[in-house]
Coordinates of C-alpha atoms in Angstrom, one line a residue:
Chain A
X15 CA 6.1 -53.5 -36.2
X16 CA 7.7 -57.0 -36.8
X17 CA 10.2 -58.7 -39.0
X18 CA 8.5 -60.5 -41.5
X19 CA 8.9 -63.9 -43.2
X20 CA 7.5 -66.3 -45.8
X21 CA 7.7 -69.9 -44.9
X22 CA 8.3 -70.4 -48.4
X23 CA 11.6 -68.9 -48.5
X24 CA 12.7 -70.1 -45.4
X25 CA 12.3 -70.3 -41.4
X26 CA 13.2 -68.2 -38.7
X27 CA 16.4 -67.3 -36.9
X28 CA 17.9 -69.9 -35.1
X29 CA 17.8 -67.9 -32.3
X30 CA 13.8 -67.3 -32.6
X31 CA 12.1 -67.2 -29.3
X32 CA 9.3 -69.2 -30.8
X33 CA 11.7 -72.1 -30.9
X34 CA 13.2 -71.9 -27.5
X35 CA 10.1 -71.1 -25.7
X36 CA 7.3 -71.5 -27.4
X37 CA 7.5 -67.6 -26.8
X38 CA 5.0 -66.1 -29.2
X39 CA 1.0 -67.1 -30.8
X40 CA -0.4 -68.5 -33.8
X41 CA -3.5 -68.3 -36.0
X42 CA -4.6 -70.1 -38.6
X43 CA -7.2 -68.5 -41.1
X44 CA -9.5 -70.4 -43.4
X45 CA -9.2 -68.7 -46.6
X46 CA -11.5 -68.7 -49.0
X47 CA -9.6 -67.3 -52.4
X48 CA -7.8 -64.2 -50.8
X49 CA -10.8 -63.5 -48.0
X50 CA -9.5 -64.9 -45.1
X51 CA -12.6 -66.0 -42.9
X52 CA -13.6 -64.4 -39.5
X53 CA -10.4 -62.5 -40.5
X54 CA -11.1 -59.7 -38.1
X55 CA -11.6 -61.7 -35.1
X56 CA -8.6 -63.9 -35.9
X57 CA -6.5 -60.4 -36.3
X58 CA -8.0 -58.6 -33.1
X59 CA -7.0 -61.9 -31.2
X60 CA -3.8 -62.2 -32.1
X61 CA -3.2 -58.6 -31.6
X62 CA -4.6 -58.6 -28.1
X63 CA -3.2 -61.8 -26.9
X64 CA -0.3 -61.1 -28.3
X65 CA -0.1 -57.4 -25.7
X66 CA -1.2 -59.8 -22.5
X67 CA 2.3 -61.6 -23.5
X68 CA 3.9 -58.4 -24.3
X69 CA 4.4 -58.7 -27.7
X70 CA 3.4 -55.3 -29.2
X71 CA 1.5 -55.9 -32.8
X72 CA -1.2 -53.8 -33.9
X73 CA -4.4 -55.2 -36.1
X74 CA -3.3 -53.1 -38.4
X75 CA 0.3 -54.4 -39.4
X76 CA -1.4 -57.7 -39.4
X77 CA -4.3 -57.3 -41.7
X78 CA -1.8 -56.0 -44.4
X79 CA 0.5 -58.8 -44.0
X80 CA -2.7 -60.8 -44.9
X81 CA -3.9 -58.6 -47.6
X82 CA -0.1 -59.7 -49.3
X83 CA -0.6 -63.3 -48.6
X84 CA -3.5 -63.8 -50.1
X85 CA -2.5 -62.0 -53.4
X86 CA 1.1 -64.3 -52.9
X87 CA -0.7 -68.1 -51.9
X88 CA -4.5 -67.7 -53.3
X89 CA -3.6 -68.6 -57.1
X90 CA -1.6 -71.8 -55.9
X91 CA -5.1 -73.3 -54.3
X92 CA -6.8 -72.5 -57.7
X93 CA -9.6 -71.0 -55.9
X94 CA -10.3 -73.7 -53.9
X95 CA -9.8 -73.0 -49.6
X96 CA -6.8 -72.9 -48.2
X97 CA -5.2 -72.3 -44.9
X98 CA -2.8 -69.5 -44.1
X99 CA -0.9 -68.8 -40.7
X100 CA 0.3 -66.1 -38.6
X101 CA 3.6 -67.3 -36.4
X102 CA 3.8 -63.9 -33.9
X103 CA 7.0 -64.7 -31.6
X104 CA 8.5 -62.5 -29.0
X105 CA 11.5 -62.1 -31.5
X106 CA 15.2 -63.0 -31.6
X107 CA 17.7 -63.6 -28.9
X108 CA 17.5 -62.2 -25.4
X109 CA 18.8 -63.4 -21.7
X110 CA 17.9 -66.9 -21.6
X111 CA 14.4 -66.9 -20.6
X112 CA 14.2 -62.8 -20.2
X113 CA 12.9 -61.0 -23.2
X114 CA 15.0 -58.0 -24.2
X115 CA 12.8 -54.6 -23.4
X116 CA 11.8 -53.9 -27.2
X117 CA 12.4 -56.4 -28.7
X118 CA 11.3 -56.6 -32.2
X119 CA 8.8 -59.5 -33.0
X120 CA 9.1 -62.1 -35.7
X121 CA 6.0 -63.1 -38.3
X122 CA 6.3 -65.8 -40.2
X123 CA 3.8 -66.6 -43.1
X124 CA 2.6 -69.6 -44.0
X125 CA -0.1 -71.4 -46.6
X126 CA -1.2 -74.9 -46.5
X127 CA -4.2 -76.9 -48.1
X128 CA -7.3 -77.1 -46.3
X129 CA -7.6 -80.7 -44.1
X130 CA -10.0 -83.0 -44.6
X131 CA -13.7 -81.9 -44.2
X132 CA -15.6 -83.3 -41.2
X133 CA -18.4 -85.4 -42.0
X134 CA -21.5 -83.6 -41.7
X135 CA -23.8 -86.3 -40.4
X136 CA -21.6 -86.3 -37.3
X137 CA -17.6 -87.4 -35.9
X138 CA -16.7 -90.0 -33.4
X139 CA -14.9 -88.5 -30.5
X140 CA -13.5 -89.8 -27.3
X141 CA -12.1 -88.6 -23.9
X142 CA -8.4 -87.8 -23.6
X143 CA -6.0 -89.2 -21.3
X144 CA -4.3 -86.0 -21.2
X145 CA -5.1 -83.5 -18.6
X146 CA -5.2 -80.0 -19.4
X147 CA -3.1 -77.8 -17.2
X148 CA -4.6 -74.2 -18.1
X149 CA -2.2 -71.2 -16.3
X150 CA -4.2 -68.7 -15.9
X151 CA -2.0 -65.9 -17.3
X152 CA -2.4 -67.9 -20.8
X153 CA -5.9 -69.0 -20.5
X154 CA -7.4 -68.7 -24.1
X155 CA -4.5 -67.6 -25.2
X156 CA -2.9 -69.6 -28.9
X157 CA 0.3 -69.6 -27.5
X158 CA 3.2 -71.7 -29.3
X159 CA 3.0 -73.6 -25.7
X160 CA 1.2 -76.7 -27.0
X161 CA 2.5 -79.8 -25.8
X162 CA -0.6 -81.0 -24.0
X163 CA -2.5 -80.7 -27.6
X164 CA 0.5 -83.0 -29.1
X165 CA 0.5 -85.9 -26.6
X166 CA -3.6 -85.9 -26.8
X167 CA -3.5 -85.5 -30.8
X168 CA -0.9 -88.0 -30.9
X169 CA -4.1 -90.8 -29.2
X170 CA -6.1 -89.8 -32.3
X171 CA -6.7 -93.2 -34.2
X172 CA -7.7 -92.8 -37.9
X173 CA -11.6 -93.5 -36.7
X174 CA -11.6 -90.7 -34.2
X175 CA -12.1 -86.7 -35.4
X176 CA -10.9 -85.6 -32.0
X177 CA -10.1 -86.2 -28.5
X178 CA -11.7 -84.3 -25.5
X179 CA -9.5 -83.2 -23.0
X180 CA -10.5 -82.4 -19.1
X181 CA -8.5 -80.3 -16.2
X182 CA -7.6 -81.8 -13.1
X183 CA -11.0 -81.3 -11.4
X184 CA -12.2 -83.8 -14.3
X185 CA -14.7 -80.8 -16.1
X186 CA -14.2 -81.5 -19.8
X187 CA -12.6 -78.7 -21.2
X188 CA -11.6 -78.6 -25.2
X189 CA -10.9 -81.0 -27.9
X190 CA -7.4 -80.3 -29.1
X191 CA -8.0 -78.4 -31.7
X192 CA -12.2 -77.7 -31.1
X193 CA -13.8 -76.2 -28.6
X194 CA -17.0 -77.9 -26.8
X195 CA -20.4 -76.7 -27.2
X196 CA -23.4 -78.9 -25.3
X197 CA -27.3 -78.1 -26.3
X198 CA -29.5 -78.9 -23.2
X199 CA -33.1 -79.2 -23.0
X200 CA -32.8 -75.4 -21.0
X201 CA -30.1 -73.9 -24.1
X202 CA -26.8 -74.3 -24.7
X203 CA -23.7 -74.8 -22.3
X204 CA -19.9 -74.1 -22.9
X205 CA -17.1 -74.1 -20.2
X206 CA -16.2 -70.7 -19.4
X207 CA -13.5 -69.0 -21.1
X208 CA -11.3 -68.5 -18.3
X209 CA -11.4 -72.0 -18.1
X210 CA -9.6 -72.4 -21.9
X211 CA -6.7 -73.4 -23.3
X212 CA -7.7 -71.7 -26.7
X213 CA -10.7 -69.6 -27.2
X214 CA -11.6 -70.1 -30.4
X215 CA -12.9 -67.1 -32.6
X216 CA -15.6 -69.9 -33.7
X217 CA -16.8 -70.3 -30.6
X218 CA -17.1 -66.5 -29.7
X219 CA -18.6 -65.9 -32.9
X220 CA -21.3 -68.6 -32.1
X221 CA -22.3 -67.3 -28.7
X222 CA -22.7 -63.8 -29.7
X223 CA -24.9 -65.0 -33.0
X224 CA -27.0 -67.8 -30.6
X225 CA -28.1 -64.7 -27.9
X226 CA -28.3 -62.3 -30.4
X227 CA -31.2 -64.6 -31.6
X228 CA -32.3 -64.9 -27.8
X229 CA -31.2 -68.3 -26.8
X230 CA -29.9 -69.1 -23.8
X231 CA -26.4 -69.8 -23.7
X232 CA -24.5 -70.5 -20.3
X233 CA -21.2 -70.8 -19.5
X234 CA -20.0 -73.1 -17.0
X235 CA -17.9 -75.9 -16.3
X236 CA -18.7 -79.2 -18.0
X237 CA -19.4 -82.5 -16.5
X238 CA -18.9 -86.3 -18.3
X239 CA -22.1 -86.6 -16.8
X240 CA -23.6 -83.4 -18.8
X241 CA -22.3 -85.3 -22.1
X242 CA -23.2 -88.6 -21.4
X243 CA -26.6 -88.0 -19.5
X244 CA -30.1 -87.9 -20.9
X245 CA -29.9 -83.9 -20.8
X246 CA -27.4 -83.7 -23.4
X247 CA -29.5 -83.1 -26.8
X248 CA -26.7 -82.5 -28.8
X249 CA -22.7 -82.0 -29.0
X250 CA -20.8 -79.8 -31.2
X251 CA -17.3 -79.0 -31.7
X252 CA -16.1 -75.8 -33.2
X253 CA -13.4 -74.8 -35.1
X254 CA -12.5 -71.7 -37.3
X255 CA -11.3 -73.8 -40.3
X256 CA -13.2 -77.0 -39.3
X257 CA -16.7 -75.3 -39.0
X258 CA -19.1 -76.1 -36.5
X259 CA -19.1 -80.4 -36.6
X260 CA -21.9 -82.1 -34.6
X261 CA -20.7 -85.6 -32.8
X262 CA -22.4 -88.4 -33.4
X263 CA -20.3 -90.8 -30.7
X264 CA -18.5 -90.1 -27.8
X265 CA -16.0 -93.1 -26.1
X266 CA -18.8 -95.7 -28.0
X267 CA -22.1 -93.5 -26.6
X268 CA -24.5 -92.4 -29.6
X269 CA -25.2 -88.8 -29.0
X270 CA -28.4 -87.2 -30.0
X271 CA -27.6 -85.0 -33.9
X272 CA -29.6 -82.0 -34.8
X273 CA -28.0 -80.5 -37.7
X274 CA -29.7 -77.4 -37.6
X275 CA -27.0 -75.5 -35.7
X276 CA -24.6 -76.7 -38.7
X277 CA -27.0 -75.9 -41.9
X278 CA -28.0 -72.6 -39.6
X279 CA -24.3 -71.1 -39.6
X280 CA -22.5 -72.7 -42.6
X281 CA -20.7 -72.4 -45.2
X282 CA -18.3 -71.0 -43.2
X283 CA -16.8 -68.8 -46.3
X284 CA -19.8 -66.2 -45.7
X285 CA -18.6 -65.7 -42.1
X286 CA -17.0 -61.9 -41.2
Chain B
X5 CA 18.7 -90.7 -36.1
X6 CA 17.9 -87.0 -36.5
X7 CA 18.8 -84.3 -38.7
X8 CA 21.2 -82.0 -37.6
X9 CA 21.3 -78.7 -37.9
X10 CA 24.1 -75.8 -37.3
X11 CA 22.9 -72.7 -35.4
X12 CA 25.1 -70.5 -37.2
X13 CA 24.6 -71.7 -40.3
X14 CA 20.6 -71.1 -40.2
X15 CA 17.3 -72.1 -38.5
X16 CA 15.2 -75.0 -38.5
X17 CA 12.6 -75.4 -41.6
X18 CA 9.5 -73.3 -41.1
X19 CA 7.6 -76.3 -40.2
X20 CA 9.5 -77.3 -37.3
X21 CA 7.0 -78.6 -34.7
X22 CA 9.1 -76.8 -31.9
X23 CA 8.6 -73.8 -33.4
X24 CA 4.7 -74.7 -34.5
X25 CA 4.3 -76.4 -31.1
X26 CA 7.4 -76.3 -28.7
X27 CA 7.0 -80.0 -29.6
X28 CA 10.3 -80.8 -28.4
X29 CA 12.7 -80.0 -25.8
X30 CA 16.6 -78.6 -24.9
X31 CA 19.7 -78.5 -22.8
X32 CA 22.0 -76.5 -22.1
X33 CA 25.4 -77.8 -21.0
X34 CA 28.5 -75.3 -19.8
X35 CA 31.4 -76.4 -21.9
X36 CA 35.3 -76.0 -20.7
X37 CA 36.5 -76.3 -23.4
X38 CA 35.6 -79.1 -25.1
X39 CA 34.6 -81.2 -22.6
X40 CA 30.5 -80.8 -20.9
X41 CA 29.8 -80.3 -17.7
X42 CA 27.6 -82.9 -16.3
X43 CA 27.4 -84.1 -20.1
X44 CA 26.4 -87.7 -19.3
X45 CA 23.4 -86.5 -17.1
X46 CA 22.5 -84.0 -19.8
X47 CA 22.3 -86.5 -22.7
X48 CA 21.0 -89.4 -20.5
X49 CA 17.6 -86.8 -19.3
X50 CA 17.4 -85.6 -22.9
X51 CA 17.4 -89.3 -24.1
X52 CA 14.8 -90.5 -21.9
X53 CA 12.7 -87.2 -21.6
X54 CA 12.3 -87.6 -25.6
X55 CA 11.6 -90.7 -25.6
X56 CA 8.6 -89.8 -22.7
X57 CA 7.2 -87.6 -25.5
X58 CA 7.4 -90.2 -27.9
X59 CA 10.5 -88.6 -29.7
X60 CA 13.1 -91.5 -31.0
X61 CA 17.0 -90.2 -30.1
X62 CA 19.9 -92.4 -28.5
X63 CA 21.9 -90.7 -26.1
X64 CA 24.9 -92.4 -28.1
X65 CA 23.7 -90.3 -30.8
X66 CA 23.4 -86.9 -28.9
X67 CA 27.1 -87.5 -27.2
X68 CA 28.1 -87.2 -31.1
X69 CA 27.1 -84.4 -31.8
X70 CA 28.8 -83.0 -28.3
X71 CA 32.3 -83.8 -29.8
X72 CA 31.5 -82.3 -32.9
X73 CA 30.4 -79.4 -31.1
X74 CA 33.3 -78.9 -29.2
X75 CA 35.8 -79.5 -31.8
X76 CA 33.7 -76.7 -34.4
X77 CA 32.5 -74.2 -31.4
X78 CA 36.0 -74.3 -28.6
X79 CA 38.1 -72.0 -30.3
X80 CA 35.7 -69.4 -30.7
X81 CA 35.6 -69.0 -27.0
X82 CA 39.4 -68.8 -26.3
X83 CA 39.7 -71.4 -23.4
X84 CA 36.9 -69.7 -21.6
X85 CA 33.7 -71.5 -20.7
X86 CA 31.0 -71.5 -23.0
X87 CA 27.2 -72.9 -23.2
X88 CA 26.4 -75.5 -25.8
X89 CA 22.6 -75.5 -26.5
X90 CA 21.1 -78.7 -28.1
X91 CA 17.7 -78.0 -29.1
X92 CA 15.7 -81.6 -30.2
X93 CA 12.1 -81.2 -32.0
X94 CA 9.8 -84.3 -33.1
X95 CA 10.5 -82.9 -37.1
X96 CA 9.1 -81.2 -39.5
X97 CA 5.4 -80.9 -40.5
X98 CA 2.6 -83.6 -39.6
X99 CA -1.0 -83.0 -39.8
X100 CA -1.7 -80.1 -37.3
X101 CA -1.0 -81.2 -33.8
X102 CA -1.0 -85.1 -34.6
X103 CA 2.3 -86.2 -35.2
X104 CA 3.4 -88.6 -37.9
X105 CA 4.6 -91.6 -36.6
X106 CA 8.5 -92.5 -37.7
X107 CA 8.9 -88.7 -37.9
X108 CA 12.8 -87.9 -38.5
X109 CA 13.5 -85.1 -34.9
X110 CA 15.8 -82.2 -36.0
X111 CA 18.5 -81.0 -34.0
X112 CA 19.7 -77.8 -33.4
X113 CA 23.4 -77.3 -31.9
X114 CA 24.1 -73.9 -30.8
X115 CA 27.0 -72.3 -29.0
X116 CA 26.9 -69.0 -26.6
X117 CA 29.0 -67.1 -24.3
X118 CA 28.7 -67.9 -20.2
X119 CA 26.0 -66.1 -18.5
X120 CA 27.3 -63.4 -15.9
X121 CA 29.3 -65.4 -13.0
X122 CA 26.6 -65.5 -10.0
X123 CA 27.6 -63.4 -6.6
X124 CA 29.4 -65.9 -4.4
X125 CA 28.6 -63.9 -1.5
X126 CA 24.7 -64.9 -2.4
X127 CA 22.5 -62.9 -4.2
X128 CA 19.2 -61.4 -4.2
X129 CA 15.4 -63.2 -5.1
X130 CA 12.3 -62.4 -4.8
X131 CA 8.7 -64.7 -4.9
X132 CA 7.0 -64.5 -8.6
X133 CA 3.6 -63.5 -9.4
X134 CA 3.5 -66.6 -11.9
X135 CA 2.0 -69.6 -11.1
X136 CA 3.7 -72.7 -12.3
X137 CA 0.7 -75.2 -14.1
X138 CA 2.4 -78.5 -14.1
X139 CA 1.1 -81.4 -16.5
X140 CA 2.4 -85.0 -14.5
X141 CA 2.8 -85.9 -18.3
X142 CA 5.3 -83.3 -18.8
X143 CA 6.9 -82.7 -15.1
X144 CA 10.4 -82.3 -15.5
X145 CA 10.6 -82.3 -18.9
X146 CA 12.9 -79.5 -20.1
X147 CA 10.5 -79.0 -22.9
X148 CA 9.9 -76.0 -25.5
X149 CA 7.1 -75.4 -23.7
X150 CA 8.3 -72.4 -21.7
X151 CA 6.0 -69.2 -21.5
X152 CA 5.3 -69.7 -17.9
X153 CA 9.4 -69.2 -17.5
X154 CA 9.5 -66.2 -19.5
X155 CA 6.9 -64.3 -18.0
X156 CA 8.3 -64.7 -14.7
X157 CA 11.8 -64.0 -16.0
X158 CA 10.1 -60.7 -17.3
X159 CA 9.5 -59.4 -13.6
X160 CA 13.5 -59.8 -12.6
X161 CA 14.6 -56.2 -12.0
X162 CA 18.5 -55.7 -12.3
X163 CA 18.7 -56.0 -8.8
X164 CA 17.6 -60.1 -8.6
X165 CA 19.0 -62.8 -9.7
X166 CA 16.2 -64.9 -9.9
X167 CA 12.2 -65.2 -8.9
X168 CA 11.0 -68.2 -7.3
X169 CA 7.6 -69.8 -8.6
X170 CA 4.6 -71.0 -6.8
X171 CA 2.4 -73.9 -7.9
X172 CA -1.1 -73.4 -7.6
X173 CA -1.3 -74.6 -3.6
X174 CA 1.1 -72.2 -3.0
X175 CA 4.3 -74.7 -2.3
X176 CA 7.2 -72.9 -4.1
X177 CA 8.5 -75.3 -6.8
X178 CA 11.6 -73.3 -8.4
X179 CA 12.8 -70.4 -10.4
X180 CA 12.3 -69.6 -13.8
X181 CA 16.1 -71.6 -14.5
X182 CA 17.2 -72.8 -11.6
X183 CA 15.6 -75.6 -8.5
X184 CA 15.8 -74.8 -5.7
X185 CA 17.3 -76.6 -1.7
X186 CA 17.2 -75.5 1.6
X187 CA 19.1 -76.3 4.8
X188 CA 17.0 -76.8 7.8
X189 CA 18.0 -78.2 11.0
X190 CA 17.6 -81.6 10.8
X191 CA 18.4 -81.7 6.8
X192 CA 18.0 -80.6 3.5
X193 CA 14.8 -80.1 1.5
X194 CA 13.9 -79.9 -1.6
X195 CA 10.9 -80.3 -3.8
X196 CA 10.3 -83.4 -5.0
X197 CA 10.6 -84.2 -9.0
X198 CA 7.5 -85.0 -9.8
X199 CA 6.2 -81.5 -9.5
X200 CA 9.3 -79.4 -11.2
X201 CA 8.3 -77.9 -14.4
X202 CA 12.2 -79.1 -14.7
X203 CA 14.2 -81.1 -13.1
X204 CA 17.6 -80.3 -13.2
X205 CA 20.5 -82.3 -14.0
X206 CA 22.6 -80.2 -10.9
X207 CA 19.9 -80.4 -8.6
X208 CA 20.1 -84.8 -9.6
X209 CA 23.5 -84.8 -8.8
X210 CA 24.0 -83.1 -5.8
X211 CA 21.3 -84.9 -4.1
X212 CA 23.2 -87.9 -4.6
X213 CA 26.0 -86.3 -3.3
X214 CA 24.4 -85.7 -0.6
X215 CA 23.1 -88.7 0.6
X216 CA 26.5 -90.2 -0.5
X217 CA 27.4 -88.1 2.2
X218 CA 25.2 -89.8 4.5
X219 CA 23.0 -86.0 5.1
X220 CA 19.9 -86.3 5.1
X221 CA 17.7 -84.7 2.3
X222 CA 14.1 -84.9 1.9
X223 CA 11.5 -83.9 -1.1
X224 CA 8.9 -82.8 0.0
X225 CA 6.4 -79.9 -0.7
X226 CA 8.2 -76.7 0.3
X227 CA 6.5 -73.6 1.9
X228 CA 7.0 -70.2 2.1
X229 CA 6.9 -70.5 5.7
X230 CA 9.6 -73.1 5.1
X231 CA 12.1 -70.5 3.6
X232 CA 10.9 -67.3 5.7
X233 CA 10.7 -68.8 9.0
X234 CA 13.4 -69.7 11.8
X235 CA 14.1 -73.1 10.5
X236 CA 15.6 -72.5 7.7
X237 CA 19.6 -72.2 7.6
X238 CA 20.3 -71.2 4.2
X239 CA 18.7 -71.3 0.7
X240 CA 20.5 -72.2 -2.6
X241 CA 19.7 -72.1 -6.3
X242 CA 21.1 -74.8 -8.3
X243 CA 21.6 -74.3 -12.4
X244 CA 23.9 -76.5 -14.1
X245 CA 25.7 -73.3 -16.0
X246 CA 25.9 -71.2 -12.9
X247 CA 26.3 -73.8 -10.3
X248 CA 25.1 -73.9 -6.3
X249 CA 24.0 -70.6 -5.8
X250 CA 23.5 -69.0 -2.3
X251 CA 20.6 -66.9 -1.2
X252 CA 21.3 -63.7 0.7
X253 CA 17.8 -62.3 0.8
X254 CA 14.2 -63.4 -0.7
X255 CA 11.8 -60.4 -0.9
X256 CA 14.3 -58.5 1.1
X257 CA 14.2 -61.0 3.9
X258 CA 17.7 -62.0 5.1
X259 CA 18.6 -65.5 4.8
X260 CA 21.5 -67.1 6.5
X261 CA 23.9 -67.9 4.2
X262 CA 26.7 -70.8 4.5
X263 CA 29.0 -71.2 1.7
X264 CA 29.8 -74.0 2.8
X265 CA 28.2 -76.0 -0.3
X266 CA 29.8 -73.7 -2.9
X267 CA 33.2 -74.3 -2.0
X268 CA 32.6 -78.1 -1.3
X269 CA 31.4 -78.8 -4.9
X270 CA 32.7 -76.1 -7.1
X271 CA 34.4 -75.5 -9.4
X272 CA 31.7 -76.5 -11.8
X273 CA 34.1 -77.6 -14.5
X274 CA 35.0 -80.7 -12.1
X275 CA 31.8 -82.4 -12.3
X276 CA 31.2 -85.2 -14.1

């Protein structure tokens, strides 16, 4: 079980390990009146990411935490979407960096209004200067550990939807808050989820939903050359509240748009 | 400027970025007193490392707050030593990771008890299964941003005082809170800044002191033959609470240890 708190009555203990660490995980669930979408998947997750940190939370707990948060924050969207977010930390206190053997974990509950909608013809996007530095033990992972995401958010100028971030090897990894799906002449291409800072729940949604209708869908590490190169038929970025948003330019380069995947998988409020 | 919050009079808002993001960073200082430890260093690496992550805060500012601090938090502690925590986040809110620029930081000021005095005989250590993932962009920043710490702090049995982390080539770069120096024959060695996931205001100091001394001392990429093998004449672990600490054995290996470096810089509360 966890302690639980509304961000409308106040924030966590000074001593939160969220704060001093970045020790806990996040979610944030497109809400659609009180259905949250891809709830499940946003839940299971949390729930398991949160047991590779050690942070015991069951699916369960969660989903009824939910269940009261969208009877407490749907009415003040007047049925419109809204955001809500899950804060999961390790908890209070402990020895410096050490966590306390059962330690009992903080939630903390938040609503927000939903941003902007991404144009659907297509977003300019460039390439960040930030490198992404992925540890392995956290790969995927929607840890409170999100530095790199700042500094490269921090290059978005009011013309740009997003910035694409790449490791040290140079393979192009994730937008800050997107992940990166290519469609090639031979199907579609997405780096690896080992290779992640966040695994999106969009993303593993999409995969499953494109083989499931037989197309090919490999994942491998992505080149500049695989974006900016004649192969590239197509760039999307996906995003759980954001939807799946086709780019139109990359650092100044038109990219091809085929809004099919988009008008295919949206609206996004009829996703489970 | 920044807005300053009291640890025990509550938390930061529930939009804090550090807590959102671990968009900020800390120190901790040991007081005696109500004088700091090292202050200068400490508010001189939090000014500048801010102000490397774009956060606004004069170190004039920050020193302050540190006389506030020890006039409210001294008593408490009877004349014993104590550990003043300042904990600096870009603010509150912004639009998901982007900042808002002129964003007002908050500060947290928080007072604890000393950590348990350190063996002087030296101690115990062992290597860490966690790899260290250093961003350049954020190398040496004591920042928020510290899951890799705690997981590896999660593997120290009662028996070790500290586990000593690996970067992905397999130099070892430091413990989960402290750097890390050896003696070799013709020197000391230590690696160099910019690959510390932090880079610590003791470890800064004494290698001044050192070359003061005319000693040589060298930063370099340090092995785990380095520390295992004949060359090396003793191991320390420096932490600005707990001083130079001697290493007595590393995965059960026995290390010579010399105390002669304890005794020539301690006591702590001399340092400037």
């Amino acid at each position: 079980m966890f302690r639980l708190f509304w961000a409308d009555d106040g924030g966590l203990p000074a001593n939160d390990r969220g704060l001093a660490y970045g020790d806990g995980l996040f979610e944030t669930i497109r809400m659609s009146g009180q259905k949250g979408v891809l709830l499940s998947r946003h839940l299971e997750r949390m729930a398991r990411d949160a047991g590779r940190l050690g942070i015991e939370v069951s699916r369960k707990e969660l989903a009824s935490v939910c269940v009261e948060a969208g009877q407490r924050f749907a009415d003040r969207f007047k049925g419109d979407g809204w955001v809500l977010k899950l804060t999961l930390t390790r908890g209070s206190g402990g020895r410096g960096y050490r966590p306390d053997p059962g330690m009992e974990p903080n939630l903390l509950v938040s609503a927000s209004a939903l941003p902007p909608t991404p144009d659907s013809d297509g977003v300019a996007v460039d390439f960040s200067k930030v490198t992404l530095a992925v540890n392995p033990l956290l790969a995927g992972v929607k840890s409170l550990n999100r530095m790199e995401q700042v500094l490269a958010a921090a290059e978005l100028k009011p013309s740009l939807f997003e910035v694409i971030m790449a490791d040290r090897e140079g393979n192009l990894v994730e937008g800050t808050r997107t992940n990166i799906l290519l469609r090639q002449a031979d199907g579609w291409v997405t780096p690896p989820a080992s290779s992640l800072a966040v695994a999106g729940v969009l993303r593993q949604w999409l995969l499953e939903r494109l083989r499931q209708r037989g197309e090919p869908v490999t994942e491998r590490p992505v080149t500049v050359p695989d974006v900016l190169g004649p192969d590239c038929q197509g760039m999307f970025l996906l995003n759980s509240v954001l939807g799946i948003v086709p780019v139109l330019t990359i650092a100044g380069h038109h990219l091809p748009v085929d809004s099919g995947l988009a008008t295919i998988f949206n609206p996004l409020e009829t996703l489970e």
